[in-house]
mmCIF file of C-alpha atoms in Angstrom:
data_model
loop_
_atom_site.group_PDB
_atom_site.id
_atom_site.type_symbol
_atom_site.label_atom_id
_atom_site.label_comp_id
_atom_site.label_asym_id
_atom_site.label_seq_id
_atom_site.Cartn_x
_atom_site.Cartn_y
_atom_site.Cartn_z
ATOM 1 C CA UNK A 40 14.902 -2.642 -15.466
ATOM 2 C CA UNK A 41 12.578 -5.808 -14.319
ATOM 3 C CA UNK A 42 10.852 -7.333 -17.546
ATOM 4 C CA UNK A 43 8.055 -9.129 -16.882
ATOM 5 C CA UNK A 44 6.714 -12.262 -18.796
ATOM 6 C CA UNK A 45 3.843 -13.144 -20.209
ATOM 7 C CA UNK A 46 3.020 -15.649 -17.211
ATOM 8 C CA UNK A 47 3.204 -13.107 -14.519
ATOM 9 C CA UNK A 48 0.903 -10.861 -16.563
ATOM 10 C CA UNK A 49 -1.297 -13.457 -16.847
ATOM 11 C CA UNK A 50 -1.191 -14.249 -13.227
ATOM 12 C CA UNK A 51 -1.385 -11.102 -12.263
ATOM 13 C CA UNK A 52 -5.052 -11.102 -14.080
ATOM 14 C CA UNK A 53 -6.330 -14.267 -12.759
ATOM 15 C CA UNK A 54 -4.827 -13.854 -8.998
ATOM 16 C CA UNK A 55 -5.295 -10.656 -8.666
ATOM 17 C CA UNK A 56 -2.016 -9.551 -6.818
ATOM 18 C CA UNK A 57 1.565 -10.689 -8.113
ATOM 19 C CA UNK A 58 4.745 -10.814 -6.096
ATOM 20 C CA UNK A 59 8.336 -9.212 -7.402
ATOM 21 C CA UNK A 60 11.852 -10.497 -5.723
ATOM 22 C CA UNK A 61 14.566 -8.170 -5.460
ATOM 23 C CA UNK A 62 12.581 -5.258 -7.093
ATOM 24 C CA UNK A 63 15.312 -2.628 -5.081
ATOM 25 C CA UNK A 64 19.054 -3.400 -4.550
ATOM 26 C CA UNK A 65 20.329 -3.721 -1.031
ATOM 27 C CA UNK A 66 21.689 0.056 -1.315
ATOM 28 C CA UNK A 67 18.363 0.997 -2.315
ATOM 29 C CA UNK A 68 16.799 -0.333 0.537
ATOM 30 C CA UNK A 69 19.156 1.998 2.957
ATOM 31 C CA UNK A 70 18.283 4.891 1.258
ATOM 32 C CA UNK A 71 14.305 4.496 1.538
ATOM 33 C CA UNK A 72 14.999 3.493 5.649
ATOM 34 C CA UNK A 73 16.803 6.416 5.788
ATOM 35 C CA UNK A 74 14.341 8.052 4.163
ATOM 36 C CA UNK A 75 11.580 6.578 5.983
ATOM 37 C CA UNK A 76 13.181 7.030 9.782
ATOM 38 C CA UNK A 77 13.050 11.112 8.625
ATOM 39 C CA UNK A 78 9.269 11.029 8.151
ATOM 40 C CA UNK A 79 9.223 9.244 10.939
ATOM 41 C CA UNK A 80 11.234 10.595 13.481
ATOM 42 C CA UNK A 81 9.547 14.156 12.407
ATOM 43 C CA UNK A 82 12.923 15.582 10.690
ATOM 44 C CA UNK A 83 11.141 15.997 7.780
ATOM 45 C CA UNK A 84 7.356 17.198 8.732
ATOM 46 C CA UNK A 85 4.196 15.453 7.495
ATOM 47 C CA UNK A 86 1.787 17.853 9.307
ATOM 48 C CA UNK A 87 -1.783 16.798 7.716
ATOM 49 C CA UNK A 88 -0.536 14.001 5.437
ATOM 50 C CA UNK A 89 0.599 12.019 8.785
ATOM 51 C CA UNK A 90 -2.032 9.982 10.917
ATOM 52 C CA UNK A 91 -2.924 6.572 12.872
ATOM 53 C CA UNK A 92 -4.409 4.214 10.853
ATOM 54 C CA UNK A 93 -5.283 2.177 14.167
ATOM 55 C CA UNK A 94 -7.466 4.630 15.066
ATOM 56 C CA UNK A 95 -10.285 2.866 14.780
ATOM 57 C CA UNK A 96 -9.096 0.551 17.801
ATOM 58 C CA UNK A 97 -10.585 1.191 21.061
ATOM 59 C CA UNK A 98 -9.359 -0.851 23.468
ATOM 60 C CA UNK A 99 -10.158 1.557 26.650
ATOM 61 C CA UNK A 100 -6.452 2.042 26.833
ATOM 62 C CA UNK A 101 -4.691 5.516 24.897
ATOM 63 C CA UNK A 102 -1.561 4.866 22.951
ATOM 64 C CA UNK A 103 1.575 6.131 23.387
ATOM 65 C CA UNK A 104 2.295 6.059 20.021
ATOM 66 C CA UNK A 105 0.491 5.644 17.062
ATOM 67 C CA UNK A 106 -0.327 1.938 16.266
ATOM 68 C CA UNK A 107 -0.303 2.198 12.589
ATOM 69 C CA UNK A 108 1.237 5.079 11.115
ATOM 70 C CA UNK A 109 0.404 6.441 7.601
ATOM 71 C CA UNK A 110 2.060 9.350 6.079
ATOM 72 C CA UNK A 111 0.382 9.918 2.862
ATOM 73 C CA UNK A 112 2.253 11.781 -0.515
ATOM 74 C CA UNK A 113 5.625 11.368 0.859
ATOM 75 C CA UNK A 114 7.281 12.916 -2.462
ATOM 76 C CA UNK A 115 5.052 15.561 -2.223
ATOM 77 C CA UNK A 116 6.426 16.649 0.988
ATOM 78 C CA UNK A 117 9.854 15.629 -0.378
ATOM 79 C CA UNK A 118 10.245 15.519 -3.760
ATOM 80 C CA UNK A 119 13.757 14.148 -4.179
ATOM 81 C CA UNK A 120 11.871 11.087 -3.602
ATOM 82 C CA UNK A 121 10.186 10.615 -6.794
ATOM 83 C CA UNK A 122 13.405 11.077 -8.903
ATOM 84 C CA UNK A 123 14.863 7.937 -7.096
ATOM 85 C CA UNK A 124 14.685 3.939 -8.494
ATOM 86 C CA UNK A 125 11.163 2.718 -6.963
ATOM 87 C CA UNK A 126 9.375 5.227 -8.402
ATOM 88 C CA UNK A 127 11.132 4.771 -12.101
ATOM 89 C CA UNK A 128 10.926 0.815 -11.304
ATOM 90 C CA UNK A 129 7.168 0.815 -10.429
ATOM 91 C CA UNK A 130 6.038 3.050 -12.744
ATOM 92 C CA UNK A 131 7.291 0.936 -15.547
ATOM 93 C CA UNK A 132 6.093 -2.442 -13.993
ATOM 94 C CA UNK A 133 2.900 -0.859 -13.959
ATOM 95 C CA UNK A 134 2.672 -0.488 -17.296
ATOM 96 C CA UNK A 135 3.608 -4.090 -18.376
ATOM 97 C CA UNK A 136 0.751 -4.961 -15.893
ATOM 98 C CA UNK A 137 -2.141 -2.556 -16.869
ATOM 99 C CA UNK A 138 -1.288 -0.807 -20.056
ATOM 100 C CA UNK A 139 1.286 2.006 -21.192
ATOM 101 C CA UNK A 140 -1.448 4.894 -19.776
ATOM 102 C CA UNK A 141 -0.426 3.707 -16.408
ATOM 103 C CA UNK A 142 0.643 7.188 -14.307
ATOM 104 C CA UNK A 143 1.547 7.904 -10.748
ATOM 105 C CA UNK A 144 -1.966 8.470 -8.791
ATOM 106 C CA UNK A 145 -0.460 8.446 -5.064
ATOM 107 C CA UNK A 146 2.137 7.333 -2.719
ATOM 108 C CA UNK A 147 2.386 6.368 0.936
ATOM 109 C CA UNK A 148 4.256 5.180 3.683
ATOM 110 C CA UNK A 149 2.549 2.416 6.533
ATOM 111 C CA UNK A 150 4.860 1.683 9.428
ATOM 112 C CA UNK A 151 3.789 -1.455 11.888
ATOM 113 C CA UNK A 152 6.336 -0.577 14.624
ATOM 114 C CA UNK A 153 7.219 -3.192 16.977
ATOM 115 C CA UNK A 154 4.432 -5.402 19.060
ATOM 116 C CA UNK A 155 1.866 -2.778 18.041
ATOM 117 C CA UNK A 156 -0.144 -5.359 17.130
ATOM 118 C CA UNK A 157 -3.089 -3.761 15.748
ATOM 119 C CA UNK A 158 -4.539 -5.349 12.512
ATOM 120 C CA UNK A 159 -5.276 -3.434 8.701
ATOM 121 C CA UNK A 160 -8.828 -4.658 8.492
ATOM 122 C CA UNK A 161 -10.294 -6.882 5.371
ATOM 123 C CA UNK A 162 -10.863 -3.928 2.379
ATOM 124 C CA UNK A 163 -10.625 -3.587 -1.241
ATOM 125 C CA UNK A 164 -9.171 -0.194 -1.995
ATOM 126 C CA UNK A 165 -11.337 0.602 -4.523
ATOM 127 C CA UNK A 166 -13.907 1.015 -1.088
ATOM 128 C CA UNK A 167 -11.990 4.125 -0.912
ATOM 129 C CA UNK A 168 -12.352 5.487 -4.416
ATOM 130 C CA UNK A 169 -14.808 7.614 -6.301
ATOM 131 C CA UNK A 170 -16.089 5.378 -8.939
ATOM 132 C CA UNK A 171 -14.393 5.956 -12.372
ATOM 133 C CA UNK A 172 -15.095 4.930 -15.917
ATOM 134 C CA UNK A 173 -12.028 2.814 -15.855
ATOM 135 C CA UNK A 174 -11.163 0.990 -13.008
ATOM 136 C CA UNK A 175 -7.881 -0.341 -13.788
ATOM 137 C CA UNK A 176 -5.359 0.330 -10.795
ATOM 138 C CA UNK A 177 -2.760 -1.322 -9.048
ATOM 139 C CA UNK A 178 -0.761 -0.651 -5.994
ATOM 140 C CA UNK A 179 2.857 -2.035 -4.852
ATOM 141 C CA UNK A 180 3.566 -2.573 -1.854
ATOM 142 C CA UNK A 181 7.213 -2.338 -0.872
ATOM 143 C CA UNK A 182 8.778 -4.404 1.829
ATOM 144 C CA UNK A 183 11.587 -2.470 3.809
ATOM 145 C CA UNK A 184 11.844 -4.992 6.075
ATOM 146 C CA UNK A 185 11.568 -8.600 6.116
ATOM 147 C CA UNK A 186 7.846 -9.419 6.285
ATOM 148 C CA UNK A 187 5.756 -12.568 7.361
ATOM 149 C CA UNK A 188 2.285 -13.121 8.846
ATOM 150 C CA UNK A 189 3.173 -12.123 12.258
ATOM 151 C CA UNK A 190 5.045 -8.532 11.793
ATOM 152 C CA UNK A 191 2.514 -7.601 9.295
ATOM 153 C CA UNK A 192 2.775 -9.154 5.705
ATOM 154 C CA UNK A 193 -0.229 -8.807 3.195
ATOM 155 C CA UNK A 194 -2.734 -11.533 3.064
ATOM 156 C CA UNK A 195 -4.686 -11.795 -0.320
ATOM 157 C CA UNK A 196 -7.952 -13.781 -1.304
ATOM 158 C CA UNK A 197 -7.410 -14.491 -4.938
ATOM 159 C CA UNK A 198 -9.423 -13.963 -8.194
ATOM 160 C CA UNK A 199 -11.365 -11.148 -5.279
ATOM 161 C CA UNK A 200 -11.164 -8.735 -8.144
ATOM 162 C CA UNK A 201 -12.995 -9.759 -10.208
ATOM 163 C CA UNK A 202 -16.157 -10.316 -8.155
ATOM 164 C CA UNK A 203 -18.716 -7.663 -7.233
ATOM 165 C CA UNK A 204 -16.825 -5.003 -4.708
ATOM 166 C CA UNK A 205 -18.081 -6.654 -1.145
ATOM 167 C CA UNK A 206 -20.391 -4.139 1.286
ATOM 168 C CA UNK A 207 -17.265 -1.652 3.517
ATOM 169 C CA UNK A 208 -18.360 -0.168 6.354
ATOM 170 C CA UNK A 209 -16.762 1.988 8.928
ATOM 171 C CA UNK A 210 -13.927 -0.589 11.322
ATOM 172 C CA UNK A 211 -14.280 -0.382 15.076
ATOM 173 C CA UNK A 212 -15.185 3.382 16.281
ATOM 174 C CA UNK A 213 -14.248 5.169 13.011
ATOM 175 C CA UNK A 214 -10.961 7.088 12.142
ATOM 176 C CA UNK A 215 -11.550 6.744 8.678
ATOM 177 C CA UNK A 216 -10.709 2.601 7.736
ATOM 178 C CA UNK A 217 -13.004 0.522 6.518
ATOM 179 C CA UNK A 218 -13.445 -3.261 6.520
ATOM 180 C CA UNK A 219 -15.670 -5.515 4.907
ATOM 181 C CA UNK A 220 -15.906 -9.423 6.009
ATOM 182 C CA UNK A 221 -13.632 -11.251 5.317
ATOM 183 C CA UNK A 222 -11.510 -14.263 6.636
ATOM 184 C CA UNK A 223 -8.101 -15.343 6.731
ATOM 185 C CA UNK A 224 -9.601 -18.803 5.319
ATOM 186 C CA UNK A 225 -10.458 -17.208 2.208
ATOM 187 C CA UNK A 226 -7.191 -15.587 2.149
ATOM 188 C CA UNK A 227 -2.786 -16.397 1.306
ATOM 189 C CA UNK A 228 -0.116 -15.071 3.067
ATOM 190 C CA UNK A 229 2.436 -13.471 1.022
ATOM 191 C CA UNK A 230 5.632 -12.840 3.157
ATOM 192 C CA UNK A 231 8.061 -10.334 1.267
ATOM 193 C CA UNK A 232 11.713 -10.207 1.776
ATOM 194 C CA UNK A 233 12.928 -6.707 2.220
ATOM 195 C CA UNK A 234 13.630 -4.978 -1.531
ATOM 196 C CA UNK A 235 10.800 -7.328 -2.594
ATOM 197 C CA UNK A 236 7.227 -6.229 -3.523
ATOM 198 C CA UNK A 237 4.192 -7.245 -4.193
ATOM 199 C CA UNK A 238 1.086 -5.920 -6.875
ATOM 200 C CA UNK A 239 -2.469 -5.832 -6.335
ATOM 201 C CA UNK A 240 -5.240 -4.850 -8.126
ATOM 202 C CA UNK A 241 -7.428 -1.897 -7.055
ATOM 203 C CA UNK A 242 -10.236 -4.904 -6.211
ATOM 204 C CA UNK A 243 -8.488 -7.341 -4.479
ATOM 205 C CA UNK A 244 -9.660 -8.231 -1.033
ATOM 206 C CA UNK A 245 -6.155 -7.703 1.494
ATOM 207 C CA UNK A 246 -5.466 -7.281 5.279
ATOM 208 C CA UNK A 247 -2.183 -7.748 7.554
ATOM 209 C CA UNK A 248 -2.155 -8.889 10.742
ATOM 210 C CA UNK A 249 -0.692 -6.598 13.642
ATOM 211 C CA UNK A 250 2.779 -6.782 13.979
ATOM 212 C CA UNK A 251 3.255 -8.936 17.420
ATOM 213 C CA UNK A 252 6.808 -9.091 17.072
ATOM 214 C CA UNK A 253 9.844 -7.079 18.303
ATOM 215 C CA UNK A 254 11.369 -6.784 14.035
ATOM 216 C CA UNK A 255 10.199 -3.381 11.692
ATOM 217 C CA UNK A 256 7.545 -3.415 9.724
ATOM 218 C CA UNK A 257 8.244 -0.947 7.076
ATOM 219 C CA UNK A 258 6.514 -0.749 3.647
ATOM 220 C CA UNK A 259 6.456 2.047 0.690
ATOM 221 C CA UNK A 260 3.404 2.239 -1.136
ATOM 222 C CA UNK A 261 3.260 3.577 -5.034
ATOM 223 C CA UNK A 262 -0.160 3.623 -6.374
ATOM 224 C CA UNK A 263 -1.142 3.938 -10.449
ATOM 225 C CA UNK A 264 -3.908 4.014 -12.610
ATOM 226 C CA UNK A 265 -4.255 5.313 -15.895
ATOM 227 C CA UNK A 266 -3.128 9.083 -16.812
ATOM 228 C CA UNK A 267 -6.590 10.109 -17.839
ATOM 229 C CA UNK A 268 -8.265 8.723 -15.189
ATOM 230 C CA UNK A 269 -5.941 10.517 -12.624
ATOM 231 C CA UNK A 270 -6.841 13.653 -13.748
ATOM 232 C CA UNK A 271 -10.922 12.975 -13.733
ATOM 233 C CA UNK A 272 -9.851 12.325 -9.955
ATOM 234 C CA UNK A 273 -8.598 15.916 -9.603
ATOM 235 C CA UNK A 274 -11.317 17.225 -11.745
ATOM 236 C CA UNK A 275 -13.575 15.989 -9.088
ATOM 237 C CA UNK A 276 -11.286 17.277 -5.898
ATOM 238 C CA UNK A 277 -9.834 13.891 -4.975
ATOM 239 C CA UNK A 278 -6.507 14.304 -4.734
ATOM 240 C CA UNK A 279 -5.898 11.912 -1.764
ATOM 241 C CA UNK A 280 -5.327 14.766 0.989
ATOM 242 C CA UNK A 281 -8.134 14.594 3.008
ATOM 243 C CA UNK A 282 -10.336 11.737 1.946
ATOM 244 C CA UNK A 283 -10.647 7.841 3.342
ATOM 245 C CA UNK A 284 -7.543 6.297 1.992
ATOM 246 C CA UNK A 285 -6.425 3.204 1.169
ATOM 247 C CA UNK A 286 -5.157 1.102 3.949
ATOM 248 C CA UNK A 287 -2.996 -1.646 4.253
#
């Protein structure tokens, strides 16, 4: 199990996002592709939990496939997921990060196929949220593929979290994103090595760039925040089914 020091904790805090080498094993990896290439080849259905995230695009040309696709609760829809290593791994990193109170709240796959190209606008997922007594949260974001600014790695703007939330507003023709401004100026790349991760806080300002580039763009998404807080969300029927989700 990854221990973390005190100086990633730390940095973590001030940054606002925090990367992890080598979080999964190589073998690891080849079991969430495989995993991942069922979802998305439609062997293992999504139905409602599967949409575009590049929706909000319009370009005056239709797709022929989606541009960003999002398949939300994947170990809902297959729970043999949850009893494998990132879950176990994350779980616990989150709770050196943010407290031992940190539980599961969601998780999700985004998939930047090849020259797509379409671009996860500026947000902080906390946009997305109900407001909640205690914010603390944290996402990580999973590289199954070798990432870097032009297939789609995240780019952060650091410290972002802990600054008022910026004004969201609906991206391009709706489809659910939203996007606040935001610049890449402001903003680091953080380019991931597959089995790699990185954390970010619920508040941190992030985007990725389309992916322009004929390589995968795979990433697994685990989201936590604190046990008690995850059930006030279900006490108020957010449950991450149906409402604006986070997007990156």
């Amino acid at each position: 199990m990854i221990e973390l020091n005190p100086a990633q904790v730390k940095l973590f805090e001030e940054q606002g996002f925090l990367v992890i080498e080598n979080m999964l094993t190589a073998e690891e990896v080849t079991y969430y592709r495989d995993v991942y290439e069922r979802f998305l080849n439609n062997e293992v259905d999504a139905g409602k939990f599967r949409s575009d995230l590049g929706g909000f695009v319009d370009d005056g040309t239709a797709p022929v496939r989606e541009r960003i696709t999002q398949i939300m609760l994947p170990s809902r829809i297959l729970p043999e997921i949850a009893d494998q290593p990132m879950h176990h791994k994350a779980l616990k990193l989150s709770q050196q990060l943010l407290g031992d109170d940190m539980a599961l709240d969601f998780d999700m796959l985004i998939d930047k196929a090849p020259f797509t190209n379409t671009p996860t606008p500026w947000h902080q997922d906390c946009s997305y949220w109900i407001a909640m007594p205690d914010k603390r949260a944290a996402s990580c974001w999973v590289a199954l593929d070798d990432c870097d600014a032009d297939n789609g790695c995240m780019w952060y703007v650091p410290g972002s979290h802990l600054l008022p939330v910026r004004e969201h507003r609906p991206a391009g023709k709706g489809g659910g994103a939203l996007e606040c401004d935001a610049s890449e100026s402001e903003g680091v790349a953080v380019p991931l090595k597959a089995g790699s991760c990185v954390w970010h806080h619920g508040g941190t300002l992030h985007y990725s760039r389309g992916n322009s580039t004929d390589r995968r763009r795979r990433a697994f998404i685990t989201n936590f925040r604190p046990a008690s807080m995850v059930a006030y969300e279900r006490e108020k029927g957010f449950d991450h089914t149906g409402e604006r989700e986070v997007r990156s």
